PDB file of C-alpha atoms in Angstrom:
ATOM      1  CA  MET A 212     138.322 109.514  61.457  1.00  0.00           C
ATOM      2  CA  ASP A 213     137.887 112.638  59.214  1.00  0.00           C
ATOM      3  CA  THR A 214     141.035 113.787  57.523  1.00  0.00           C
ATOM      4  CA  ARG A 215     142.650 114.826  54.094  1.00  0.00           C
ATOM      5  CA  PHE A 216     144.199 112.613  51.570  1.00  0.00           C
ATOM      6  CA  LEU A 217     145.302 115.756  49.764  1.00  0.00           C
ATOM      7  CA  PRO A 218     144.360 119.242  50.354  1.00  0.00           C
ATOM      8  CA  SER A 219     141.658 118.912  48.049  1.00  0.00           C
ATOM      9  CA  VAL A 220     140.311 115.549  49.149  1.00  0.00           C
ATOM     10  CA  PRO A 221     138.861 115.389  52.445  1.00  0.00           C
ATOM     11  CA  GLY A 222     137.648 111.552  53.652  1.00  0.00           C
ATOM     12  CA  VAL A 223     138.151 109.286  56.066  1.00  0.00           C
ATOM     13  CA  TRP A 224     140.897 106.366  56.385  1.00  0.00           C
ATOM     14  CA  LYS A 225     140.000 102.818  57.669  1.00  0.00           C
ATOM     15  CA  ALA A 226     142.280 100.599  59.398  1.00  0.00           C
ATOM     16  CA  THR A 227     142.314  96.571  58.410  1.00  0.00           C
ATOM     17  CA  LEU A 228     144.061  93.741  60.419  1.00  0.00           C
ATOM     18  CA  THR A 229     144.320  90.319  58.597  1.00  0.00           C
ATOM     19  CA  GLU A 230     145.476  87.532  60.680  1.00  0.00           C
ATOM     20  CA  LEU A 231     148.456  85.660  59.151  1.00  0.00           C
ATOM     21  CA  GLN A 232     148.558  81.713  59.510  1.00  0.00           C
ATOM     22  CA  VAL A 233     152.260  79.966  59.815  1.00  0.00           C
ATOM     23  CA  ASP A 234     151.671  78.739  56.370  1.00  0.00           C
ATOM     24  CA  ASP A 235     150.537  82.474  54.799  1.00  0.00           C
ATOM     25  CA  PRO A 236     153.717  83.206  52.676  1.00  0.00           C
ATOM     26  CA  ASP A 237     153.407  86.836  54.512  1.00  0.00           C
ATOM     27  CA  TYR A 238     153.566  85.125  58.053  1.00  0.00           C
ATOM     28  CA  ALA A 239     157.087  86.490  58.748  1.00  0.00           C
ATOM     29  CA  TYR A 240     156.145  89.852  57.453  1.00  0.00           C
ATOM     30  CA  GLY A 241     153.329  90.776  60.051  1.00  0.00           C
ATOM     31  CA  HIS A 242     153.624  92.474  63.242  1.00  0.00           C
ATOM     32  CA  THR A 243     152.967  90.092  66.334  1.00  0.00           C
ATOM     33  CA  LEU A 244     150.202  90.647  68.568  1.00  0.00           C
ATOM     34  CA  ALA A 245     152.741  91.864  71.319  1.00  0.00           C
ATOM     35  CA  GLN A 246     154.263  94.583  68.916  1.00  0.00           C
ATOM     36  CA  LEU A 247     150.569  95.862  67.909  1.00  0.00           C
ATOM     37  CA  ARG A 248     149.704  96.012  71.605  1.00  0.00           C
ATOM     38  CA  ALA A 249     152.874  97.881  72.508  1.00  0.00           C
ATOM     39  CA  MET A 250     152.233 100.395  69.717  1.00  0.00           C
ATOM     40  CA  LEU A 251     148.860 100.864  71.194  1.00  0.00           C
ATOM     41  CA  LYS A 252     150.471 101.859  74.531  1.00  0.00           C
ATOM     42  CA  GLY A 253     149.223  98.246  75.847  1.00  0.00           C
ATOM     43  CA  ASN A 254     146.036  98.291  75.247  1.00  0.00           C
ATOM     44  CA  ASP A 255     143.919  96.351  72.794  1.00  0.00           C
ATOM     45  CA  THR A 256     142.389  99.750  71.461  1.00  0.00           C
ATOM     46  CA  GLY A 257     143.565 102.760  70.234  1.00  0.00           C
ATOM     47  CA  THR A 258     144.834 104.610  67.224  1.00  0.00           C
ATOM     48  CA  LEU A 259     147.916 104.236  64.923  1.00  0.00           C
ATOM     49  CA  ARG A 260     149.407 106.280  62.217  1.00  0.00           C
ATOM     50  CA  THR A 261     148.912 106.078  58.445  1.00  0.00           C
ATOM     51  CA  PRO A 262     152.179 106.503  56.520  1.00  0.00           C
ATOM     52  CA  GLY A 263     150.873 110.121  56.073  1.00  0.00           C
ATOM     53  CA  GLY A 264     150.462 110.877  59.828  1.00  0.00           C
ATOM     54  CA  ALA A 265     146.493 110.663  60.294  1.00  0.00           C
ATOM     55  CA  GLU A 266     145.488 108.903  63.263  1.00  0.00           C
ATOM     56  CA  VAL A 267     143.062 105.645  62.859  1.00  0.00           C
ATOM     57  CA  GLU A 268     141.352 103.542  65.379  1.00  0.00           C
ATOM     58  CA  VAL A 269     142.364 100.042  65.759  1.00  0.00           C
ATOM     59  CA  SER A 270     141.064  97.277  67.878  1.00  0.00           C
ATOM     60  CA  LEU A 271     142.861  94.078  68.554  1.00  0.00           C
ATOM     61  CA  ALA A 272     139.844  92.725  70.569  1.00  0.00           C
ATOM     62  CA  PRO A 273     139.089  89.676  67.962  1.00  0.00           C
ATOM     63  CA  TRP A 274     142.416  88.297  69.307  1.00  0.00           C
ATOM     64  CA  SER A 275     142.646  89.242  73.006  1.00  0.00           C
ATOM     65  CA  GLY A 276     142.986  85.664  74.026  1.00  0.00           C
ATOM     66  CA  ARG A 277     145.540  84.744  71.248  1.00  0.00           C
ATOM     67  CA  ASP A 278     149.410  83.760  72.278  1.00  0.00           C
ATOM     68  CA  PRO A 279     151.101  87.382  71.782  1.00  0.00           C
ATOM     69  CA  GLU A 280     154.235  86.292  70.316  1.00  0.00           C
ATOM     70  CA  THR A 281     152.918  83.697  68.023  1.00  0.00           C
ATOM     71  CA  THR A 282     149.938  85.700  66.784  1.00  0.00           C
ATOM     72  CA  ARG A 283     150.778  87.851  63.615  1.00  0.00           C
ATOM     73  CA  LEU A 284     148.586  90.691  61.757  1.00  0.00           C
ATOM     74  CA  ARG A 285     148.977  92.182  59.080  1.00  0.00           C
ATOM     75  CA  LEU A 286     148.052  96.010  59.132  1.00  0.00           C
ATOM     76  CA  GLY A 287     146.515  97.778  56.259  1.00  0.00           C
ATOM     77  CA  PHE A 288     145.028 101.689  55.596  1.00  0.00           C
ATOM     78  CA  THR A 289     142.332 102.532  53.028  1.00  0.00           C
ATOM     79  CA  PHE A 290     141.376 105.939  52.362  1.00  0.00           C
ATOM     80  CA  ILE A 291     138.166 106.576  51.173  1.00  0.00           C
ATOM     81  CA  PRO A 292     136.960 110.391  50.258  1.00  0.00           C
ATOM     82  CA  HIS A 293     133.644 111.717  50.910  1.00  0.00           C
ATOM     83  CA  THR A 294     132.862 112.772  47.411  1.00  0.00           C
ATOM     84  CA  PRO A 295     133.675 110.191  45.018  1.00  0.00           C
ATOM     85  CA  ILE A 296     136.637 111.497  42.573  1.00  0.00           C
ATOM     86  CA  ALA A 297     135.731 111.469  38.846  1.00  0.00           C
ATOM     87  CA  PRO A 298     137.761 108.823  36.722  1.00  0.00           C
ATOM     88  CA  THR A 299     139.041 111.413  34.739  1.00  0.00           C
ATOM     89  CA  ASP A 300     141.000 113.008  37.668  1.00  0.00           C
ATOM     90  CA  PRO A 301     144.258 112.296  37.780  1.00  0.00           C
ATOM     91  CA  ARG A 302     144.073 111.286  41.751  1.00  0.00           C
ATOM     92  CA  TYR A 303     141.308 108.809  40.837  1.00  0.00           C
ATOM     93  CA  ILE A 304     141.932 105.250  42.148  1.00  0.00           C
ATOM     94  CA  PRO A 305     139.169 102.737  40.814  1.00  0.00           C
ATOM     95  CA  PRO A 306     136.707 101.550  44.038  1.00  0.00           C
ATOM     96  CA  PRO A 307     137.047  97.328  44.890  1.00  0.00           C
ATOM     97  CA  THR A 308     135.041  95.211  42.222  1.00  0.00           C
ATOM     98  CA  ARG A 309     133.938  91.853  42.180  1.00  0.00           C
ATOM     99  CA  GLN A 310     135.875  91.281  38.768  1.00  0.00           C
ATOM    100  CA  PRO A 311     139.165  89.508  39.257  1.00  0.00           C
ATOM    101  CA  THR A 312     141.895  92.125  38.883  1.00  0.00           C
ATOM    102  CA  ILE A 313     145.941  91.470  38.356  1.00  0.00           C
ATOM    103  CA  CYS A 314     147.501  93.462  41.079  1.00  0.00           C
ATOM    104  CA  HIS A 315     151.652  94.396  41.414  1.00  0.00           C
ATOM    105  CA  THR A 316     152.562  96.082  44.157  1.00  0.00           C
ATOM    106  CA  SER A 317     155.847  97.445  45.315  1.00  0.00           C
ATOM    107  CA  PRO A 318     155.537  98.405  49.151  1.00  0.00           C
ATOM    108  CA  GLN A 319     157.160 101.522  50.245  1.00  0.00           C
ATOM    109  CA  VAL A 320     157.804 101.768  53.943  1.00  0.00           C
ATOM    110  CA  GLU A 321     158.507 105.815  55.334  1.00  0.00           C
ATOM    111  CA  ALA A 322     162.218 105.700  56.770  1.00  0.00           C
ATOM    112  CA  GLY A 323     162.443 106.699  60.519  1.00  0.00           C
ATOM    113  CA  ASP A 324     158.521 105.755  61.412  1.00  0.00           C
ATOM    114  CA  PRO A 325     159.459 103.528  64.775  1.00  0.00           C
ATOM    115  CA  GLN A 326     155.455 102.254  63.934  1.00  0.00           C
ATOM    116  CA  ASP A 327     156.832 100.687  60.871  1.00  0.00           C
ATOM    117  CA  ALA A 328     160.356  99.460  62.019  1.00  0.00           C
ATOM    118  CA  VAL A 329     158.762  96.588  64.379  1.00  0.00           C
ATOM    119  CA  ALA A 330     157.673  94.379  61.306  1.00  0.00           C
ATOM    120  CA  PRO A 331     160.349  92.794  58.815  1.00  0.00           C
ATOM    121  CA  ALA A 332     159.917  94.305  55.446  1.00  0.00           C
ATOM    122  CA  PRO A 333     158.063  92.722  52.918  1.00  0.00           C
ATOM    123  CA  PRO A 334     159.254  90.911  50.104  1.00  0.00           C
ATOM    124  CA  PRO A 335     159.986  94.238  47.370  1.00  0.00           C
ATOM    125  CA  TYR A 336     157.675  92.976  44.779  1.00  0.00           C
ATOM    126  CA  LEU A 337     154.345  90.834  44.814  1.00  0.00           C
ATOM    127  CA  ILE A 338     151.970  89.726  42.205  1.00  0.00           C
ATOM    128  CA  PHE A 339     148.163  88.725  42.676  1.00  0.00           C
ATOM    129  CA  ILE A 340     145.082  88.056  42.039  1.00  0.00           C
ATOM    130  CA  VAL A 341     142.273  90.105  44.168  1.00  0.00           C
ATOM    131  CA  VAL A 342     138.790  89.725  44.213  1.00  0.00           C
ATOM    132  CA  HIS A 343     136.481  91.531  46.466  1.00  0.00           C
ATOM    133  CA  ASP A 344     132.664  90.564  47.167  1.00  0.00           C
ATOM    134  CA  ARG A 345     131.010  94.026  48.072  1.00  0.00           C
ATOM    135  CA  ALA A 346     128.094  92.171  49.540  1.00  0.00           C
ATOM    136  CA  SER A 347     129.661  90.432  51.855  1.00  0.00           C
ATOM    137  CA  ASN A 348     133.330  92.301  52.478  1.00  0.00           C
ATOM    138  CA  HIS A 349     134.787  88.787  51.781  1.00  0.00           C
ATOM    139  CA  ARG A 350     137.906  88.947  49.818  1.00  0.00           C
ATOM    140  CA  VAL A 351     139.966  86.347  47.574  1.00  0.00           C
ATOM    141  CA  GLU A 352     143.380  86.560  47.175  1.00  0.00           C
ATOM    142  CA  ILE A 353     145.413  83.986  44.594  1.00  0.00           C
ATOM    143  CA  ARG A 354     149.293  84.690  44.192  1.00  0.00           C
ATOM    144  CA  PRO A 355     152.240  82.827  43.196  1.00  0.00           C
ATOM    145  CA  VAL A 356     154.549  81.916  45.698  1.00  0.00           C
ATOM    146  CA  SER A 357     158.506  81.020  46.087  1.00  0.00           C
ATOM    147  CA  ALA A 358     157.642  77.913  48.240  1.00  0.00           C
ATOM    148  CA  LYS A 359     154.651  76.346  49.878  1.00  0.00           C
ATOM    149  CA  GLN A 360     154.331  73.407  52.156  1.00  0.00           C
ATOM    150  CA  PRO A 361     152.775  71.420  51.095  1.00  0.00           C
ATOM    151  CA  PRO A 362     153.105  72.583  47.412  1.00  0.00           C
ATOM    152  CA  LEU A 363     150.220  73.967  45.349  1.00  0.00           C
ATOM    153  CA  THR A 364     150.194  74.430  42.112  1.00  0.00           C
ATOM    154  CA  ILE A 365     147.793  76.162  39.495  1.00  0.00           C
ATOM    155  CA  GLY A 366     147.287  72.505  37.700  1.00  0.00           C
ATOM    156  CA  ASP A 367     147.029  70.774  41.105  1.00  0.00           C
ATOM    157  CA  ILE A 368     143.749  73.630  41.748  1.00  0.00           C
ATOM    158  CA  ARG A 369     142.805  72.905  38.239  1.00  0.00           C
ATOM    159  CA  ARG A 370     142.266  68.885  39.226  1.00  0.00           C
ATOM    160  CA  ALA A 371     141.104  69.461  42.185  1.00  0.00           C
ATOM    161  CA  MET A 372     138.565  72.096  41.732  1.00  0.00           C
ATOM    162  CA  ASP A 373     135.980  73.020  39.206  1.00  0.00           C
ATOM    163  CA  VAL A 374     137.554  76.165  37.893  1.00  0.00           C
ATOM    164  CA  SER A 375     134.772  77.047  35.476  1.00  0.00           C
ATOM    165  CA  GLN A 376     132.849  78.134  38.290  1.00  0.00           C
ATOM    166  CA  SER A 377     132.439  82.137  38.817  1.00  0.00           C
ATOM    167  CA  THR A 378     131.728  81.494  42.594  1.00  0.00           C
ATOM    168  CA  LEU A 379     133.480  80.177  45.632  1.00  0.00           C
ATOM    169  CA  PRO A 380     132.097  79.373  48.889  1.00  0.00           C
ATOM    170  CA  CYS A 381     133.906  80.758  51.970  1.00  0.00           C
ATOM    171  CA  PRO A 382     135.173  77.749  54.221  1.00  0.00           C
ATOM    172  CA  LEU A 383     134.100  79.421  57.196  1.00  0.00           C
ATOM    173  CA  CYS A 384     130.382  80.155  56.777  1.00  0.00           C
ATOM    174  CA  ASP A 385     127.623  80.087  54.071  1.00  0.00           C
ATOM    175  CA  THR A 386     128.693  82.876  52.107  1.00  0.00           C
ATOM    176  CA  VAL A 387     128.994  82.193  48.598  1.00  0.00           C
ATOM    177  CA  ILE A 388     131.881  84.738  47.255  1.00  0.00           C
ATOM    178  CA  ASP A 389     130.824  86.104  43.685  1.00  0.00           C
ATOM    179  CA  LEU A 390     133.928  86.043  41.571  1.00  0.00           C
ATOM    180  CA  ALA A 391     131.871  87.690  38.628  1.00  0.00           C
ATOM    181  CA  ALA A 392     134.086  85.723  36.261  1.00  0.00           C
ATOM    182  CA  PRO A 393     135.503  82.019  36.347  1.00  0.00           C
ATOM    183  CA  LEU A 394     138.394  81.043  38.515  1.00  0.00           C
ATOM    184  CA  GLU A 395     139.908  80.008  35.476  1.00  0.00           C
ATOM    185  CA  GLU A 396     140.604  83.203  34.038  1.00  0.00           C
ATOM    186  CA  ALA A 397     142.423  84.113  37.346  1.00  0.00           C
ATOM    187  CA  LEU A 398     144.610  81.079  36.827  1.00  0.00           C
ATOM    188  CA  GLN A 399     145.353  81.934  33.604  1.00  0.00           C
ATOM    189  CA  HIS A 400     146.506  85.654  34.140  1.00  0.00           C
ATOM    190  CA  LEU A 401     149.318  83.788  36.745  1.00  0.00           C
ATOM    191  CA  ALA A 402     150.565  81.377  34.488  1.00  0.00           C
ATOM    192  CA  ARG A 403     150.767  83.307  31.456  1.00  0.00           C
ATOM    193  CA  ALA A 404     152.812  85.853  34.156  1.00  0.00           C
ATOM    194  CA  CYS A 405     154.891  82.999  35.514  1.00  0.00           C
ATOM    195  CA  ASP A 406     155.530  79.463  34.968  1.00  0.00           C
ATOM    196  CA  GLY A 407     152.477  78.069  34.030  1.00  0.00           C
ATOM    197  CA  ASP A 408     150.266  75.117  35.299  1.00  0.00           C
ATOM    198  CA  ALA A 409     153.702  74.393  37.240  1.00  0.00           C
ATOM    199  CA  THR A 410     153.417  77.893  39.449  1.00  0.00           C
ATOM    200  CA  PRO A 411     153.063  77.392  43.026  1.00  0.00           C
ATOM    201  CA  VAL A 412     150.276  79.394  44.452  1.00  0.00           C
ATOM    202  CA  ASP A 413     147.984  80.560  47.349  1.00  0.00           C
ATOM    203  CA  ILE A 414     144.980  80.983  47.402  1.00  0.00           C
ATOM    204  CA  CYS A 415     143.132  82.821  50.500  1.00  0.00           C
ATOM    205  CA  VAL A 416     139.843  83.665  51.641  1.00  0.00           C
ATOM    206  CA  HIS A 417     139.595  86.652  53.887  1.00  0.00           C
ATOM    207  CA  HIS A 418     136.841  86.231  56.037  1.00  0.00           C
ATOM    208  CA  PRO A 419     135.327  89.738  58.045  1.00  0.00           C
ATOM    209  CA  HIS A 420     135.284  89.526  61.885  1.00  0.00           C
ATOM    210  CA  THR A 421     131.881  90.656  61.568  1.00  0.00           C
ATOM    211  CA  ILE A 422     130.432  87.524  59.813  1.00  0.00           C
ATOM    212  CA  ALA A 423     129.832  84.364  62.200  1.00  0.00           C
ATOM    213  CA  GLU A 424     132.039  81.726  61.489  1.00  0.00           C
ATOM    214  CA  ARG A 425     129.554  78.421  61.335  1.00  0.00           C
ATOM    215  CA  LYS A 426     132.274  75.713  59.820  1.00  0.00           C
ATOM    216  CA  GLU A 427     135.714  74.371  60.485  1.00  0.00           C
ATOM    217  CA  LEU A 428     138.056  74.659  57.996  1.00  0.00           C
ATOM    218  CA  PRO A 429     138.522  71.076  56.517  1.00  0.00           C
ATOM    219  CA  ALA A 430     142.182  69.535  57.232  1.00  0.00           C
ATOM    220  CA  THR A 431     142.230  68.922  53.579  1.00  0.00           C
ATOM    221  CA  SER A 432     141.252  72.387  52.375  1.00  0.00           C
ATOM    222  CA  LEU A 433     143.617  73.442  49.280  1.00  0.00           C
ATOM    223  CA  ILE A 434     141.971  76.991  50.316  1.00  0.00           C
ATOM    224  CA  ARG A 435     143.435  79.062  53.576  1.00  0.00           C
ATOM    225  CA  VAL A 436     141.509  81.296  55.135  1.00  0.00           C
ATOM    226  CA  ALA A 437     142.400  84.699  56.810  1.00  0.00           C
ATOM    227  CA  ARG A 438     140.401  86.425  59.531  1.00  0.00           C
ATOM    228  CA  THR A 439     140.225  90.316  59.200  1.00  0.00           C
ATOM    229  CA  TRP A 440     138.920  93.242  61.371  1.00  0.00           C
ATOM    230  CA  SER A 441     138.153  96.249  60.111  1.00  0.00           C
ATOM    231  CA  SER A 442     137.472  99.851  61.362  1.00  0.00           C
TER     232      SER A 442
END
Protein backbone atom coordinates (compact mmCIF):
# COMPACT_ATOMS: atom_id res chain seq x y z
CA MET A 1 0.00 0.00 0.00
CA ASP A 2 1.51 3.30 -1.13
CA THR A 3 2.22 5.78 1.64
CA ARG A 4 4.93 8.19 2.77
CA PHE A 5 7.57 7.62 5.42
CA LEU A 6 8.20 11.37 5.49
CA PRO A 7 6.35 14.00 3.40
CA SER A 8 9.16 13.96 0.83
CA VAL A 9 9.72 10.16 0.75
CA PRO A 10 6.93 8.19 -0.99
CA GLY A 11 7.10 4.41 -0.86
CA VAL A 12 5.43 1.26 0.41
CA TRP A 13 5.30 -0.51 3.78
CA LYS A 14 5.74 -4.29 3.92
CA ALA A 15 4.76 -6.56 6.82
CA THR A 16 6.69 -9.66 7.94
CA LEU A 17 5.50 -12.42 10.28
CA THR A 18 8.09 -14.76 11.80
CA GLU A 19 7.06 -17.91 13.67
CA LEU A 20 8.68 -18.16 17.11
CA GLN A 21 9.53 -21.61 18.46
CA VAL A 22 9.29 -22.39 22.17
CA ASP A 23 13.11 -22.42 22.43
CA ASP A 24 13.38 -19.01 20.72
CA PRO A 25 14.58 -16.35 23.21
CA ASP A 26 11.85 -14.05 21.84
CA TYR A 27 9.01 -16.58 22.26
CA ALA A 28 7.47 -14.80 25.26
CA TYR A 29 7.48 -11.47 23.40
CA GLY A 30 5.56 -12.56 20.31
CA HIS A 31 1.86 -12.21 19.53
CA THR A 32 -0.18 -15.40 19.77
CA LEU A 33 -2.11 -16.44 16.69
CA ALA A 34 -5.31 -15.68 18.61
CA GLN A 35 -4.14 -12.13 19.40
CA LEU A 36 -3.24 -11.43 15.78
CA ARG A 37 -6.60 -12.83 14.63
CA ALA A 38 -8.36 -10.51 17.07
CA MET A 39 -6.37 -7.57 15.65
CA LEU A 40 -7.63 -8.67 12.19
CA LYS A 41 -11.25 -8.70 13.47
CA GLY A 42 -11.41 -12.50 13.58
CA ASN A 43 -10.05 -13.06 10.07
CA ASP A 44 -6.84 -14.62 8.76
CA THR A 45 -6.26 -11.74 6.34
CA GLY A 46 -6.65 -7.99 6.68
CA THR A 47 -4.65 -4.87 7.48
CA LEU A 48 -2.67 -3.74 10.52
CA ARG A 49 -1.21 -0.32 11.33
CA THR A 50 2.47 0.52 11.33
CA PRO A 51 3.69 2.64 14.29
CA GLY A 52 3.19 5.66 12.03
CA GLY A 53 -0.43 4.75 11.25
CA ALA A 54 -0.11 3.31 7.71
CA GLU A 55 -2.32 0.31 6.87
CA VAL A 56 -0.42 -2.81 5.72
CA GLU A 57 -1.79 -6.09 4.36
CA VAL A 58 -1.18 -9.11 6.63
CA SER A 59 -1.99 -12.82 6.13
CA LEU A 60 -2.07 -15.59 8.73
CA ALA A 61 -2.82 -18.22 6.08
CA PRO A 62 0.41 -20.24 6.60
CA TRP A 63 -0.69 -20.86 10.22
CA SER A 64 -4.43 -21.38 9.64
CA GLY A 65 -4.44 -24.87 11.14
CA ARG A 66 -2.15 -24.19 14.09
CA ASP A 67 -2.96 -23.89 17.80
CA PRO A 68 -4.10 -20.28 18.31
CA GLU A 69 -2.76 -20.00 21.87
CA THR A 70 0.66 -21.67 21.62
CA THR A 71 1.62 -20.46 18.12
CA ARG A 72 3.47 -17.16 18.50
CA LEU A 73 4.56 -14.82 15.73
CA ARG A 74 6.80 -11.76 15.61
CA LEU A 75 5.32 -8.89 13.59
CA GLY A 76 7.64 -6.48 11.81
CA PHE A 77 7.26 -3.62 9.32
CA THR A 78 9.71 -2.41 6.65
CA PHE A 79 9.44 0.79 4.58
CA ILE A 80 10.72 0.63 0.99
CA PRO A 81 10.98 4.04 -0.78
CA HIS A 82 9.97 4.17 -4.46
CA THR A 83 13.07 6.21 -5.31
CA PRO A 84 16.36 5.25 -3.67
CA ILE A 85 17.56 7.82 -1.15
CA ALA A 86 21.11 9.04 -1.78
CA PRO A 87 23.70 7.84 0.79
CA THR A 88 24.47 11.49 1.54
CA ASP A 89 20.84 12.16 2.56
CA PRO A 90 20.39 12.18 6.38
CA ARG A 91 17.29 9.99 5.93
CA TYR A 92 19.33 7.29 4.16
CA ILE A 93 19.11 3.75 5.59
CA PRO A 94 21.55 1.24 4.04
CA PRO A 95 19.71 -1.61 2.24
CA PRO A 96 20.10 -5.22 3.42
CA THR A 97 23.29 -6.84 2.18
CA ARG A 98 24.79 -10.27 2.47
CA GLN A 99 27.61 -8.84 4.52
CA PRO A 100 27.42 -9.83 8.21
CA THR A 101 26.35 -6.75 10.15
CA ILE A 102 26.31 -6.26 13.89
CA CYS A 103 23.10 -4.57 14.96
CA HIS A 104 22.21 -2.81 18.19
CA THR A 105 18.50 -2.19 18.61
CA SER A 106 16.52 -0.38 21.25
CA PRO A 107 12.85 -1.17 20.54
CA GLN A 108 10.43 1.72 20.96
CA VAL A 109 6.68 1.20 21.12
CA GLU A 110 4.14 3.93 20.58
CA ALA A 111 2.35 4.51 23.89
CA GLY A 112 -1.38 3.96 23.95
CA ASP A 113 -1.59 1.88 20.76
CA PRO A 114 -3.91 -1.09 21.49
CA GLN A 115 -2.35 -3.01 18.61
CA ASP A 116 0.95 -3.13 20.50
CA ALA A 117 -0.47 -3.63 23.98
CA VAL A 118 -1.42 -7.29 23.49
CA ALA A 119 2.21 -8.52 23.42
CA PRO A 120 4.73 -8.17 26.28
CA ALA A 121 7.40 -5.52 25.77
CA PRO A 122 10.62 -6.96 24.29
CA PRO A 123 13.94 -6.80 26.14
CA PRO A 124 15.18 -3.17 26.23
CA TYR A 125 18.46 -3.93 24.47
CA LEU A 126 19.49 -6.56 21.95
CA ILE A 127 22.76 -7.26 20.13
CA PHE A 128 22.80 -9.61 17.18
CA ILE A 129 24.37 -10.39 13.82
CA VAL A 130 22.09 -10.29 10.77
CA VAL A 131 22.99 -11.79 7.40
CA HIS A 132 20.64 -11.37 4.42
CA ASP A 133 20.78 -13.56 1.31
CA ARG A 134 19.14 -11.27 -1.24
CA ALA A 135 18.96 -14.02 -3.87
CA SER A 136 16.60 -16.23 -1.82
CA ASN A 137 15.26 -13.96 0.94
CA HIS A 138 16.69 -16.22 3.62
CA ARG A 139 18.10 -14.47 6.67
CA VAL A 140 20.46 -15.65 9.40
CA GLU A 141 20.45 -14.21 12.93
CA ILE A 142 23.20 -14.96 15.43
CA ARG A 143 22.90 -13.33 18.86
CA PRO A 144 23.90 -13.74 22.49
CA VAL A 145 21.16 -14.87 24.87
CA SER A 146 20.85 -14.83 28.65
CA ALA A 147 19.67 -18.44 28.76
CA LYS A 148 19.17 -21.23 26.27
CA GLN A 149 18.29 -24.87 26.89
CA PRO A 150 20.30 -26.82 26.09
CA PRO A 151 23.03 -24.15 26.32
CA LEU A 152 24.97 -23.42 23.14
CA THR A 153 28.10 -21.30 23.27
CA ILE A 154 30.33 -19.72 20.64
CA GLY A 155 32.91 -22.36 21.57
CA ASP A 156 30.37 -25.14 20.88
CA ILE A 157 29.70 -23.75 17.42
CA ARG A 158 33.40 -23.53 16.64
CA ARG A 159 33.92 -27.16 17.68
CA ALA A 160 30.86 -28.56 15.87
CA MET A 161 30.85 -26.55 12.62
CA ASP A 162 33.37 -25.47 10.01
CA VAL A 163 33.24 -21.76 10.81
CA SER A 164 35.77 -20.95 8.08
CA GLN A 165 32.97 -21.42 5.52
CA SER A 166 31.15 -18.39 4.12
CA THR A 167 27.97 -20.34 3.26
CA LEU A 168 25.32 -22.00 5.39
CA PRO A 169 22.71 -24.50 4.09
CA CYS A 170 19.09 -23.94 5.08
CA PRO A 171 17.99 -26.94 7.17
CA LEU A 172 14.54 -27.00 5.48
CA CYS A 173 15.43 -26.71 1.78
CA ASP A 174 18.31 -26.98 -0.65
CA THR A 175 19.18 -23.28 -0.52
CA VAL A 176 22.80 -22.46 0.31
CA ILE A 177 22.81 -19.10 2.10
CA ASP A 178 25.67 -16.85 1.05
CA LEU A 179 27.13 -15.24 4.19
CA ALA A 180 29.60 -13.23 2.04
CA ALA A 181 32.20 -13.70 4.80
CA PRO A 182 33.24 -16.67 6.97
CA LEU A 183 30.96 -17.47 9.91
CA GLU A 184 34.03 -17.00 12.11
CA GLU A 185 33.90 -13.24 11.52
CA ALA A 186 30.39 -13.00 12.97
CA LEU A 187 31.41 -15.13 15.96
CA GLN A 188 34.43 -12.90 16.57
CA HIS A 189 32.15 -9.82 16.66
CA LEU A 190 29.98 -11.39 19.34
CA ALA A 191 32.88 -12.85 21.33
CA ARG A 192 34.51 -9.40 21.57
CA ALA A 193 31.22 -7.70 22.48
CA CYS A 194 30.25 -10.27 25.12
CA ASP A 195 32.02 -13.00 27.13
CA GLY A 196 34.32 -14.62 24.59
CA ASP A 197 33.83 -18.26 23.59
CA ALA A 198 31.73 -18.88 26.71
CA THR A 199 28.94 -16.56 25.42
CA PRO A 200 25.61 -18.44 25.09
CA VAL A 201 24.25 -17.79 21.61
CA ASP A 202 21.25 -18.51 19.42
CA ILE A 203 21.72 -19.13 15.70
CA CYS A 204 18.60 -19.09 13.54
CA VAL A 205 17.83 -19.39 9.82
CA HIS A 206 14.69 -17.54 8.69
CA HIS A 207 13.03 -19.62 5.95
CA PRO A 208 10.58 -17.69 3.68
CA HIS A 209 7.10 -19.12 3.07
CA THR A 210 7.58 -18.74 -0.70
CA ILE A 211 10.22 -21.54 -0.80
CA ALA A 212 9.07 -25.16 -0.47
CA GLU A 213 10.32 -27.18 2.50
CA ARG A 214 12.10 -30.32 1.31
CA LYS A 215 13.68 -31.50 4.56
CA GLU A 216 12.91 -31.93 8.24
CA LEU A 217 15.03 -30.19 10.85
CA PRO A 218 17.38 -32.79 12.44
CA ALA A 219 16.77 -33.27 16.15
CA THR A 220 20.49 -32.69 16.81
CA SER A 221 20.72 -29.47 14.77
CA LEU A 222 22.56 -26.57 16.40
CA ILE A 223 20.62 -24.22 14.14
CA ARG A 224 17.01 -23.20 14.74
CA VAL A 225 14.63 -22.41 11.90
CA ALA A 226 11.99 -19.68 11.91
CA ARG A 227 9.33 -19.72 9.18
CA THR A 228 8.47 -16.27 7.81
CA TRP A 229 5.68 -14.67 5.76
CA SER A 230 6.11 -11.33 3.98
CA SER A 231 3.61 -9.09 2.18
